[in-house]
Short mmCIF file of C-alpha atoms and ligand atoms in Angstrom, two decimals:
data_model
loop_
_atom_site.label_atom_id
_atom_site.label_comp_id
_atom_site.label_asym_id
_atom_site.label_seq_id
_atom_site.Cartn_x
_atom_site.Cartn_y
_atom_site.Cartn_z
CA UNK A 1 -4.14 -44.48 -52.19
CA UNK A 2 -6.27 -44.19 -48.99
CA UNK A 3 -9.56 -41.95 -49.75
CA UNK A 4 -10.66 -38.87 -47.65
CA UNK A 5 -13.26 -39.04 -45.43
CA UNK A 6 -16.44 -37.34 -45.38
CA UNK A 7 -16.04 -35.76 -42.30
CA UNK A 8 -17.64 -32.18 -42.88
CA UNK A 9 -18.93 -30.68 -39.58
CA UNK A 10 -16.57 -28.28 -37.99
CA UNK A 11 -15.13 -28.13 -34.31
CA UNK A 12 -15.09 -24.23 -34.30
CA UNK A 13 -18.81 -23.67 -32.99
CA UNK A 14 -18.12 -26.73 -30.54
CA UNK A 15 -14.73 -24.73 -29.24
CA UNK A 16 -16.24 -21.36 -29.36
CA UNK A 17 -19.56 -22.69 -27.29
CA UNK A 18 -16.86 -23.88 -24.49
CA UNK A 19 -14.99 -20.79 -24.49
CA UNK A 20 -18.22 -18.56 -24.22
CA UNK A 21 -19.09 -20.98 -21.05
CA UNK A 22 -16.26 -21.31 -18.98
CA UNK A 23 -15.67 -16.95 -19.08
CA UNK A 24 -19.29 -16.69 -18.78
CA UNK A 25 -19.41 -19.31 -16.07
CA UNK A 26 -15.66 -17.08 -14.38
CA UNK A 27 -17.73 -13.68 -14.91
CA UNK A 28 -21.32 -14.60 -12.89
CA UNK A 29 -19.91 -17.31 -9.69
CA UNK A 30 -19.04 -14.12 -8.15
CA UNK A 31 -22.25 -12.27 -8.54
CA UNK A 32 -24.58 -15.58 -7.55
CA UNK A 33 -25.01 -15.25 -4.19
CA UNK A 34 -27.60 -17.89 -2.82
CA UNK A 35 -28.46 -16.51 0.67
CA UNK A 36 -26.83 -13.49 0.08
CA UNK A 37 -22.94 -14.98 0.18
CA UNK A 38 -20.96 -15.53 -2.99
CA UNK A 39 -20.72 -19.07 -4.18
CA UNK A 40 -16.98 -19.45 -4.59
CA UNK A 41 -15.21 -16.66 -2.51
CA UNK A 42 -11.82 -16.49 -0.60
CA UNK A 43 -12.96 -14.63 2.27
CA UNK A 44 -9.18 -13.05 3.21
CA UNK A 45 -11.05 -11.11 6.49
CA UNK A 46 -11.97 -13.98 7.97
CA UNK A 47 -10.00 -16.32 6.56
CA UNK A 48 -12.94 -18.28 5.57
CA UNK A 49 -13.51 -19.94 2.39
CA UNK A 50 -16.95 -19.65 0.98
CA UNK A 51 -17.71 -23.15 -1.11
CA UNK A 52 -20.70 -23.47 -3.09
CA UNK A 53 -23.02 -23.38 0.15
CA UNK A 54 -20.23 -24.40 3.04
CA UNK A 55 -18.52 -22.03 4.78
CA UNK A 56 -14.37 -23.51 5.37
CA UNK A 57 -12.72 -21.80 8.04
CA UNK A 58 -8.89 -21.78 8.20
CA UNK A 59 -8.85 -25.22 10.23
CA UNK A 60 -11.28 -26.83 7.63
CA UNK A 61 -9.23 -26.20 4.41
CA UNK A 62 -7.63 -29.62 4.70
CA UNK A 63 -10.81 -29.77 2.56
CA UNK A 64 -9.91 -27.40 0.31
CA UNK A 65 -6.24 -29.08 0.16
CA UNK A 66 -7.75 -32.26 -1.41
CA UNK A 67 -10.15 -30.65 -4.03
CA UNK A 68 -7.07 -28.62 -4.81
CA UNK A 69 -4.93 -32.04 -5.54
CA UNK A 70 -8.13 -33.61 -7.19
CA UNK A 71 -8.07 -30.71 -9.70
CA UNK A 72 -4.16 -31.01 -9.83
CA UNK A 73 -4.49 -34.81 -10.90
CA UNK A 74 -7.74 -34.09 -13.14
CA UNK A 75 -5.76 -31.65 -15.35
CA UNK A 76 -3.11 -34.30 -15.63
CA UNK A 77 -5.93 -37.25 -16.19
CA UNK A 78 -7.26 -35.16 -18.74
CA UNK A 79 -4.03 -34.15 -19.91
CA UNK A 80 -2.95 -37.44 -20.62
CA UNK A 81 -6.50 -38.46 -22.33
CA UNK A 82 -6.88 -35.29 -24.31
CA UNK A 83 -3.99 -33.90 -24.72
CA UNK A 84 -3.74 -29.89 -24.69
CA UNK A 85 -7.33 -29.67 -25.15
CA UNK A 86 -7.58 -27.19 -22.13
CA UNK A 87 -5.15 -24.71 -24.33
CA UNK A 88 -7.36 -24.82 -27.06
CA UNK A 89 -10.50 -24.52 -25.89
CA UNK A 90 -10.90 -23.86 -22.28
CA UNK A 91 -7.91 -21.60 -21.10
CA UNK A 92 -8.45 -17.80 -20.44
CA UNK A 93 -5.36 -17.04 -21.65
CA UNK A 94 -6.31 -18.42 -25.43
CA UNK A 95 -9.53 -16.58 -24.91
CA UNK A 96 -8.34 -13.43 -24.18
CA UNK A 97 -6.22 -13.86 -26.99
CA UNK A 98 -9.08 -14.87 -29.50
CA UNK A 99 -10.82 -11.64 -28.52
CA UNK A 100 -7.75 -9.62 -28.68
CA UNK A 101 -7.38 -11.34 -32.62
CA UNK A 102 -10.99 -10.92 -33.05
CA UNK A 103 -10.73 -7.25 -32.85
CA UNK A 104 -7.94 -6.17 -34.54
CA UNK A 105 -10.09 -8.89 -37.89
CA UNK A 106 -13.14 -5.83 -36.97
CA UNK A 107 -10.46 -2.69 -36.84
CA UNK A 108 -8.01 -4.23 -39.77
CA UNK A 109 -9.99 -1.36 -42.38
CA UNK A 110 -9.57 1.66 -39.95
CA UNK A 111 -6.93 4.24 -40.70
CA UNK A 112 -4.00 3.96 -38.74
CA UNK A 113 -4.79 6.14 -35.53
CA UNK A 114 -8.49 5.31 -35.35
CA UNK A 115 -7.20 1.69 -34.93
CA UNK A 116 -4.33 1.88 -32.71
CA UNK A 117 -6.55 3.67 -30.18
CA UNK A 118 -9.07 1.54 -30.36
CA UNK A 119 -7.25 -1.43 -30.03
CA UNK A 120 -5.81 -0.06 -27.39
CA UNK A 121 -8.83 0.79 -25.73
CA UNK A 122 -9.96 -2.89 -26.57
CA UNK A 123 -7.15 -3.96 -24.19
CA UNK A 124 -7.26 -1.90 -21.77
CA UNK A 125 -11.12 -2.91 -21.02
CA UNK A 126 -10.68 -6.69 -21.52
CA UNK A 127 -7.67 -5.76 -18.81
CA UNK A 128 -9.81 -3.51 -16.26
CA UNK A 129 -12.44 -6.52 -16.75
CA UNK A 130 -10.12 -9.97 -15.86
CA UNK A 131 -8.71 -7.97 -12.85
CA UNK A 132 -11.59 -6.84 -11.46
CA UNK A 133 -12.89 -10.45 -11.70
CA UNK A 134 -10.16 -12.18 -10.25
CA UNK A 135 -10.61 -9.33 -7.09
CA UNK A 136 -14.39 -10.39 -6.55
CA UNK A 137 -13.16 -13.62 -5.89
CA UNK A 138 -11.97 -11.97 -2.67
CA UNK A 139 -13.89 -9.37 -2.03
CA UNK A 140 -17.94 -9.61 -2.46
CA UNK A 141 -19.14 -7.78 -5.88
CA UNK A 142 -21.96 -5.15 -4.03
CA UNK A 143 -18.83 -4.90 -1.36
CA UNK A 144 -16.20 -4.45 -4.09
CA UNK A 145 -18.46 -1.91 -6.13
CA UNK A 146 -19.42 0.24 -2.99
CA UNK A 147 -16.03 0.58 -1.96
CA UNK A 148 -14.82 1.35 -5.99
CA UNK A 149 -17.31 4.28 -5.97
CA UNK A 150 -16.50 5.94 -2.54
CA UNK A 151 -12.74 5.52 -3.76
CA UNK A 152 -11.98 3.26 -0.29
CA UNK A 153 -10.89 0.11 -2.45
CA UNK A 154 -7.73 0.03 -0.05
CA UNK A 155 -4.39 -0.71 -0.74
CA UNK A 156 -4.14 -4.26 -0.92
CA UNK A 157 -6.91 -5.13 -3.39
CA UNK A 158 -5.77 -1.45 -5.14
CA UNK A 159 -2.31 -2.96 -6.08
CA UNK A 160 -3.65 -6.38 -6.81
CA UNK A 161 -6.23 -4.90 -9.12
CA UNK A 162 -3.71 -2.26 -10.87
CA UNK A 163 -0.88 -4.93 -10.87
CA UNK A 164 -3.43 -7.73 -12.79
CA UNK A 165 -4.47 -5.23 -14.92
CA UNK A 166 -1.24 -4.47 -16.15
CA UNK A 167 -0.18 -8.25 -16.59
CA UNK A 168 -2.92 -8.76 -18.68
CA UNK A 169 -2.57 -5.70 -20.74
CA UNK A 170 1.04 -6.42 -21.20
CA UNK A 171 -0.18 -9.91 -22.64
CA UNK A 172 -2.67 -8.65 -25.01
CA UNK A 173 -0.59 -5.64 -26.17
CA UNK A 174 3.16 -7.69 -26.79
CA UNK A 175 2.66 -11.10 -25.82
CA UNK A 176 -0.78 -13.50 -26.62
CA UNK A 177 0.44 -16.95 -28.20
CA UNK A 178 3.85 -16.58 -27.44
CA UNK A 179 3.17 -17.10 -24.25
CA UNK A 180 1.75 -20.63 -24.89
CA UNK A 181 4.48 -21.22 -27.36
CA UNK A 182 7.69 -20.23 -25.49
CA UNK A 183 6.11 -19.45 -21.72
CA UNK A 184 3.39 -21.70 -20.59
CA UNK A 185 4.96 -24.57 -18.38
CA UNK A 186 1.80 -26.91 -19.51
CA UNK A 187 2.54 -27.18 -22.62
CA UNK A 188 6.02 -28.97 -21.02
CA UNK A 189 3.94 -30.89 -18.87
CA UNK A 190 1.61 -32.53 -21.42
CA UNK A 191 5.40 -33.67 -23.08
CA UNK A 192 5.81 -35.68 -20.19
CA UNK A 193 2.37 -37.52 -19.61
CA UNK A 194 1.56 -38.22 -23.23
CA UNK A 195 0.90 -41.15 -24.20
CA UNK A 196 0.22 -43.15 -27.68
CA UNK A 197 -3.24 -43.24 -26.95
CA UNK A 198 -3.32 -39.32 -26.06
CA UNK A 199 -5.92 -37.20 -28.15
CA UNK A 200 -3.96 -34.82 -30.52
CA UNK A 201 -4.89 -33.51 -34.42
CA UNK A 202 -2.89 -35.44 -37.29
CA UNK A 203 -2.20 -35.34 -40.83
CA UNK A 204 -3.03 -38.59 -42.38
CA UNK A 205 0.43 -39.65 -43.91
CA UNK A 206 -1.28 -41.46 -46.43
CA UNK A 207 -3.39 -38.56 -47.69
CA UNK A 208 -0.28 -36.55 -48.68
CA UNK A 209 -0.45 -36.91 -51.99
CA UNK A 210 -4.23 -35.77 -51.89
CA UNK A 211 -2.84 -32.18 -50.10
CA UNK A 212 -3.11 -28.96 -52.66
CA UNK A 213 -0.37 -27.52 -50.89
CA UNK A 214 -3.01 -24.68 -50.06
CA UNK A 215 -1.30 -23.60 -46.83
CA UNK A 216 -5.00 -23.09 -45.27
CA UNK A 217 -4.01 -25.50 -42.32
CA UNK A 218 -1.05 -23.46 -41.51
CA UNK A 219 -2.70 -19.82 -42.41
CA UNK A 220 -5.27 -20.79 -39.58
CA UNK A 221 -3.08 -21.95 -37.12
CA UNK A 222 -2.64 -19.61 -34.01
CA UNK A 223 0.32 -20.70 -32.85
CA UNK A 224 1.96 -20.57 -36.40
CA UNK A 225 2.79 -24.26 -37.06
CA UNK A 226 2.67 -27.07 -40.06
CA UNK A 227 0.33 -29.90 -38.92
CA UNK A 228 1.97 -31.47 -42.26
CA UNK A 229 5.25 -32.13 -39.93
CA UNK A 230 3.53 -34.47 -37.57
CA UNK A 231 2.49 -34.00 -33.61
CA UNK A 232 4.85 -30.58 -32.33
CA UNK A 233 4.56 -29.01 -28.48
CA UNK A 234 3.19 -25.90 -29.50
CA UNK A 235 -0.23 -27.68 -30.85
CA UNK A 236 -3.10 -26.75 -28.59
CA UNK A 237 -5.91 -29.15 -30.00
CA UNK A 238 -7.31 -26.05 -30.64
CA UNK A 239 -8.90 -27.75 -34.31
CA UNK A 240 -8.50 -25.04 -36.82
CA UNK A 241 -6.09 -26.54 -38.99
CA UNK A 242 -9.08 -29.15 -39.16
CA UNK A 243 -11.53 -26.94 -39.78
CA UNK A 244 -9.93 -24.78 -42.52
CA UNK A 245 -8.79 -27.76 -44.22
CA UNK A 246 -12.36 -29.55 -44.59
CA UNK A 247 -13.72 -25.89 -45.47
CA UNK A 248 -10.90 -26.26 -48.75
CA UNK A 249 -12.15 -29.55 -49.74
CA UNK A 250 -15.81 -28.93 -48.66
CA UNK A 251 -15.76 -27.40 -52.16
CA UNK A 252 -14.88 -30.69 -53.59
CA UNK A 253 -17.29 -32.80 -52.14
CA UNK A 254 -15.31 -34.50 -49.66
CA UNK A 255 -14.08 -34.10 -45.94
CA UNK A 256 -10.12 -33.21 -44.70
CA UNK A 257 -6.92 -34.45 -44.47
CA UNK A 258 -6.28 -33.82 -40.74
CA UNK A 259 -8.31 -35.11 -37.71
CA UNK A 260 -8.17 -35.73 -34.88
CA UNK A 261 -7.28 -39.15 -33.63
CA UNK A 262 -6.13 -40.99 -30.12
CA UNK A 263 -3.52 -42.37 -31.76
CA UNK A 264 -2.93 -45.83 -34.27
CA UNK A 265 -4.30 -48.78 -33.51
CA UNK A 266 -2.17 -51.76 -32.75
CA UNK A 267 -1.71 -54.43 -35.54
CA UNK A 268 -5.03 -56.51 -34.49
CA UNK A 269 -6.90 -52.92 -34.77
CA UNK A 270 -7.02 -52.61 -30.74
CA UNK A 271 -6.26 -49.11 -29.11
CA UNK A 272 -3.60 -49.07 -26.32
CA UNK A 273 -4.19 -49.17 -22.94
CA UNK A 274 -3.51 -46.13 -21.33
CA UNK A 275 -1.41 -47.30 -17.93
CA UNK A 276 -0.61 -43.84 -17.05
CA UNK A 277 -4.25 -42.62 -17.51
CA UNK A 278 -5.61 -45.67 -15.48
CA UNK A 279 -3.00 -44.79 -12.39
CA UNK A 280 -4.07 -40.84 -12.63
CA UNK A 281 -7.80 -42.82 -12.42
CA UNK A 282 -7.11 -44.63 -9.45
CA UNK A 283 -5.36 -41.79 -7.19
CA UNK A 284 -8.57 -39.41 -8.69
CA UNK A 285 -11.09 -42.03 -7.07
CA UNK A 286 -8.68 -42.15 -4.21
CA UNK A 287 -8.70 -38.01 -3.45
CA UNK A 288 -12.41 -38.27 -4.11
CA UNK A 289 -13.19 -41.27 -1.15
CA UNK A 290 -11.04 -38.63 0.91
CA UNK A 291 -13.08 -35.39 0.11
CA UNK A 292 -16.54 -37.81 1.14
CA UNK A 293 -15.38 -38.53 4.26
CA UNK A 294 -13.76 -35.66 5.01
CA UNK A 295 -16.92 -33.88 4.40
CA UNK A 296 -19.39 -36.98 5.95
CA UNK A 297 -17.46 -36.13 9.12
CA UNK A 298 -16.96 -32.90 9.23
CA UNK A 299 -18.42 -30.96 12.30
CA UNK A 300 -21.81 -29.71 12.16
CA UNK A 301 -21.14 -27.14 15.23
CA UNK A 302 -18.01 -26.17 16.56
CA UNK A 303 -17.45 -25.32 20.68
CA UNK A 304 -14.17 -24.04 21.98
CA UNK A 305 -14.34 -22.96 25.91
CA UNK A 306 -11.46 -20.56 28.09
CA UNK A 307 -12.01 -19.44 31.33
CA UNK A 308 -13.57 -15.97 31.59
CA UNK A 309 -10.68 -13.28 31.47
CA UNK A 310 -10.88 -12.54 34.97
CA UNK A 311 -9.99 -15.64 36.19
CA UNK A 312 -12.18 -15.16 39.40
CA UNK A 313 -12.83 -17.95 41.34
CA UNK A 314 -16.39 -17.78 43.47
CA UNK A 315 -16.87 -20.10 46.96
CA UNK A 316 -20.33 -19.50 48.36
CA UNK A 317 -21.40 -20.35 51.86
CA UNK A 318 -23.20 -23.24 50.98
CA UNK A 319 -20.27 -25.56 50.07
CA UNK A 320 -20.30 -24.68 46.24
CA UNK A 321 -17.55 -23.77 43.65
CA UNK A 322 -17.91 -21.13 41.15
CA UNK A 323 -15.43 -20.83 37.81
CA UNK A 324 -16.66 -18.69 34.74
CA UNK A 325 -16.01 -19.26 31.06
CA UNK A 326 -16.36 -17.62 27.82
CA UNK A 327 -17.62 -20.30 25.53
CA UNK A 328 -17.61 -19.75 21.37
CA UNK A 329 -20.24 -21.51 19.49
CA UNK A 330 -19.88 -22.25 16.02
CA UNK A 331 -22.66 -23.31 13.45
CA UNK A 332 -20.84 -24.93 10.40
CA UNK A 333 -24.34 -25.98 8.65
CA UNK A 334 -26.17 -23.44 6.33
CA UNK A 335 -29.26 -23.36 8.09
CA UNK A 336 -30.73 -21.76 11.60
CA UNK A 337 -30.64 -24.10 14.85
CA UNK A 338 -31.04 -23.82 18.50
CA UNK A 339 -28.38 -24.97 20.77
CA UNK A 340 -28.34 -25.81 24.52
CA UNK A 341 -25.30 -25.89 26.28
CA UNK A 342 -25.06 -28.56 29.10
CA UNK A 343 -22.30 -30.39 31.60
CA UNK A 344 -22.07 -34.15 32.12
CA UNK A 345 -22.76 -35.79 35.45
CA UNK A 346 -19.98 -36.05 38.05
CA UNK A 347 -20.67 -39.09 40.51
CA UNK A 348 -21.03 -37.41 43.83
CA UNK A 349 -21.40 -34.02 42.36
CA UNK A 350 -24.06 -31.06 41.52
CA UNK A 351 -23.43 -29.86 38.53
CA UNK A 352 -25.26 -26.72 37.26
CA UNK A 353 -24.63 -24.58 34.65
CA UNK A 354 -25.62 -20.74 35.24
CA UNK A 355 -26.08 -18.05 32.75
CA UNK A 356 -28.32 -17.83 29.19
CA UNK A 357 -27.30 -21.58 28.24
CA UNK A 358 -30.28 -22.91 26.67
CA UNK A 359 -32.21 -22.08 23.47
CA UNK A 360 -29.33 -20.20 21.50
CA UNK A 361 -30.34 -19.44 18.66
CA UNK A 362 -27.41 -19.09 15.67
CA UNK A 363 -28.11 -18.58 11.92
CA UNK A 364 -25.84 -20.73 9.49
CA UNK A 365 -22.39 -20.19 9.15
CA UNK A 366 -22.62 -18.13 12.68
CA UNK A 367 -20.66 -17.96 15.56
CA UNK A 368 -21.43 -16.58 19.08
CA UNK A 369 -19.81 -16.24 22.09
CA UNK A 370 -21.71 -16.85 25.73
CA UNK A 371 -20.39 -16.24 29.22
CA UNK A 372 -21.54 -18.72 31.67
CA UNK A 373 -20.33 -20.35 35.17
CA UNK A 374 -20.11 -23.79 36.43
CA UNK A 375 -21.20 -24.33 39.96
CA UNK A 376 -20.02 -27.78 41.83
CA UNK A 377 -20.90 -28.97 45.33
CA UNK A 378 -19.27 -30.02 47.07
CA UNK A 379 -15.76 -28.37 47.01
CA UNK A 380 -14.15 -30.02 44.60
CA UNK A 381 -10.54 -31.21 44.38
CA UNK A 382 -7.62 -29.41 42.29
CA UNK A 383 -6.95 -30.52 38.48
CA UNK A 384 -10.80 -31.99 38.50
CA UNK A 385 -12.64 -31.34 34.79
CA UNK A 386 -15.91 -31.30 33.56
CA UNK A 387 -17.23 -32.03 30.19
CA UNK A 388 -19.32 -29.35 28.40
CA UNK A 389 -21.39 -30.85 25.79
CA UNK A 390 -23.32 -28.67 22.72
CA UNK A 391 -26.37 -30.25 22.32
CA UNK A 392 -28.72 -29.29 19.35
CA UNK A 393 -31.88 -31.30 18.20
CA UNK A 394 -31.75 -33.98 20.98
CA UNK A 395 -27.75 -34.87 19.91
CA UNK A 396 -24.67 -33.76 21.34
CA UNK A 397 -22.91 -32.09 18.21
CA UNK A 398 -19.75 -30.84 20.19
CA UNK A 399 -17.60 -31.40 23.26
CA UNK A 400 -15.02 -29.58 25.71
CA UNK A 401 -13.44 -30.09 28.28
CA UNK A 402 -14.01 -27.42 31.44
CA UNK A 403 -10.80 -27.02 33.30
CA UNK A 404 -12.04 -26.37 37.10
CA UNK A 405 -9.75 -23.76 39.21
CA UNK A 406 -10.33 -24.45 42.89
CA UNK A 407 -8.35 -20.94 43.90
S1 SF4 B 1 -1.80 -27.38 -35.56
FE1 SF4 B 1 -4.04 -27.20 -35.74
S2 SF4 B 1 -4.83 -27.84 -33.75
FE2 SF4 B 1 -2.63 -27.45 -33.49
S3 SF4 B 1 -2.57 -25.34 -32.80
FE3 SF4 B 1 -2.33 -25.28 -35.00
S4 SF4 B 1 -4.44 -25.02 -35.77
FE4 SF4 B 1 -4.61 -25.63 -33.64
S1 SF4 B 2 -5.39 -27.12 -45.73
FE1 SF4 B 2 -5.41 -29.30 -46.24
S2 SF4 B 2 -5.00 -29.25 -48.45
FE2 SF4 B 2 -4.41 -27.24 -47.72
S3 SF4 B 2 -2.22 -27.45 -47.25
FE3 SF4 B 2 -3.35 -27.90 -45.35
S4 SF4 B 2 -3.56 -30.12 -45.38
FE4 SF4 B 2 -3.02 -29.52 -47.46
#
């Protein structure tokens, strides 16, 4: 009979340490505000996506589409490599449901009121909590807080905030691992991209006769299940089973009888390759090539021009043609430049630009808008145009044309 390894360290601290990250890391992205705007933040005012630094307006989130599809084909790369690892020990909905088990462990003792309030309690804050962070995703923390304490939340974010809450106190009170069990659609998911070589915990067949029949594997498992009966779809990776059995023969001297493994090796001892994985690879490197260029040539000023509301047209008595404009300057880098508007040479023309068109000064991530008029001499002819060009540091950064009304 095979021996059991002496494999004693447990996965628990690992698991826990990435738990406590990823809601620590969910709780503070709000509140770090470099420059004094969030670092992840769905603007829904301006329709303007605040990205780690860049600001995305509406006509930019083609950007936002692809790291949205990168993540979509990451979780399935992963997926395929690790199996439901991101159940076990990343998702908040496991989490949540750790700290709901956690407490009721602490309030087990307490008579029965004392600890039916206080569980309740205990749900109701982690609830308050996970909706209030999901809201300062869209509306900035100091903002959000302010507008809490003067009772002006408004209707929108007060029915997104009172309707979260309720979801996730409805999941902590009745529902927790069921969900993942019966609910989750991942778990359905991971059916369909595993592969042999996929990550997942097993019970060495050949140890069986070694098992005490203990029933520590199955006592520790969250999602109620028998590790004994080979690979099932509610496993989350999660390790326990692992851990509780190594802690029963720890006392022995020797390591567990379940592990975690990416699956047998073929008959000359080599692992499969994964085919699926390597695909999910390729389109990943793909999405990422895409997001590069997307954001190597993405517009470092933005300049969008209309004739002035009026629609006035100006002749003067020496010969010259007057149109006026609104123009809208845009500054999509993070940092403070000058701008100078200016209009390209028409053979046989004088063009000049009138109004405050040089040295505009716009802070990062601003926009402005400047009225200004284009005078041309001689008269020109109907349906002529004249390019405006947004110059900053010696480079034209932006172009438009400048339709020219003659009456
Ligand atoms: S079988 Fe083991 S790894 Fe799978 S969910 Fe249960 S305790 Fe976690
Ligand atoms: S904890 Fe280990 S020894 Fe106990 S029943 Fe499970 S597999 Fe067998």
């Amino acid at each position: 009979m095979k021996s059991v390894p002496l494999k004693k360290w447990r996965i628990a601290p690992w698991r826990k340490g990435a738990q406590w990250l990823t809601t620590l890391l969910t709780l503070v992205i709000p509140f770090i505000r470099p420059g004094g705007e969030s670092l992840l933040r769905l603007d829904a005012g301006t329709r303007t996506l605040l990205f780690f630094g860049a600001k995305l307006r509406i006509e930019e989130f083609y950007l936002l589409l692809i790291v949205v599809l990168m993540l979509v084909f990451a979780f399935l790369f992963v997926t395929m490599l690790f199996g439901r690892v991101w159940c076990g020990w990343l998702c908040p909905q496991t989490t949540l449901a750790d700290l709901a088990d956690w407490f009721e462990a602490r309030t087990r003792a307490l008579p029965a009121l004392p600890r039916g309030v206080l569980r309740q309690l205990w749900h109701l804050a982690l609830s308050a909590l996970v909706a209030a962070n999901l809201v300062w995703y869209f509306i900035d923390p100091p903002d959000f807080f302010g507008r809490v304490a003067a009772g002006q939340l408004g209707a929108v974010a007060g029915i997104s905030l009172a309707a979260t809450a309720l979801v996730v106190y409805v999941d902590l009170a009745f529902v927790r691992r069921r969900f993942c069990k019966s609910v989750c659609p991942y778990g359905r998911i991971q059916l369909m991209t595993m592969e042999r070589g996929t990550l997942t915990l097993e019970f060495d067949p050949e140890l069986k006769g070694v098992c005490l029949r203990c029933g520590a594997c199955v006592k520790a498992c969250p999602t109620g299940i028998d590790i004994r009966d080979g690979l099932q779809i509610e496993c989350i990776n999660c390790g326990r089973c692992l851990d509780a059995c190594r802690d029963v023969f720890a006392k022995r001297g020797t390591g567990g009888l379940i592990h975690y493994t990416f699956g047998p090796p073929g008959a000359d001892g080599s692992r499969p390759v994964n085919k699926k994985a390597l695909l999910l690879g390729g389109v990943l490197l793909l999405l990422a090539g895409l997001l590069v260029a997307g954001v190597v040539t993405r517009r470092e000023a933005t300049l969008k021009v209309q004739r002035a509301e009026s629609g006035e047209v100006k002749r003067l008595p020496d010969g010259s043609l007057v149109n006026f404009y609104s123009a809208y300057l845009e500054n999509r880098g993070g940092m403070s430049r000058s701008f100078t508007l200016e209009a390209a040479p028409l053979p046989g023309y004088r063009v000049e630009l009138v109004g405050p068109v040089r040295g505009l000064e716009l802070a990062g991530n601003a926009n402005r808008k400047i009225g200004f008029a284009l005078k041309l001499r001689p008269m020109p002819t109907s349906g002529m145009q004249v390019e405006l060009k947004l110059i900053s540091g010696g480079k034209v950064v932006a172009t438009s044309p400048l339709p020219v009304a003659v009456q």
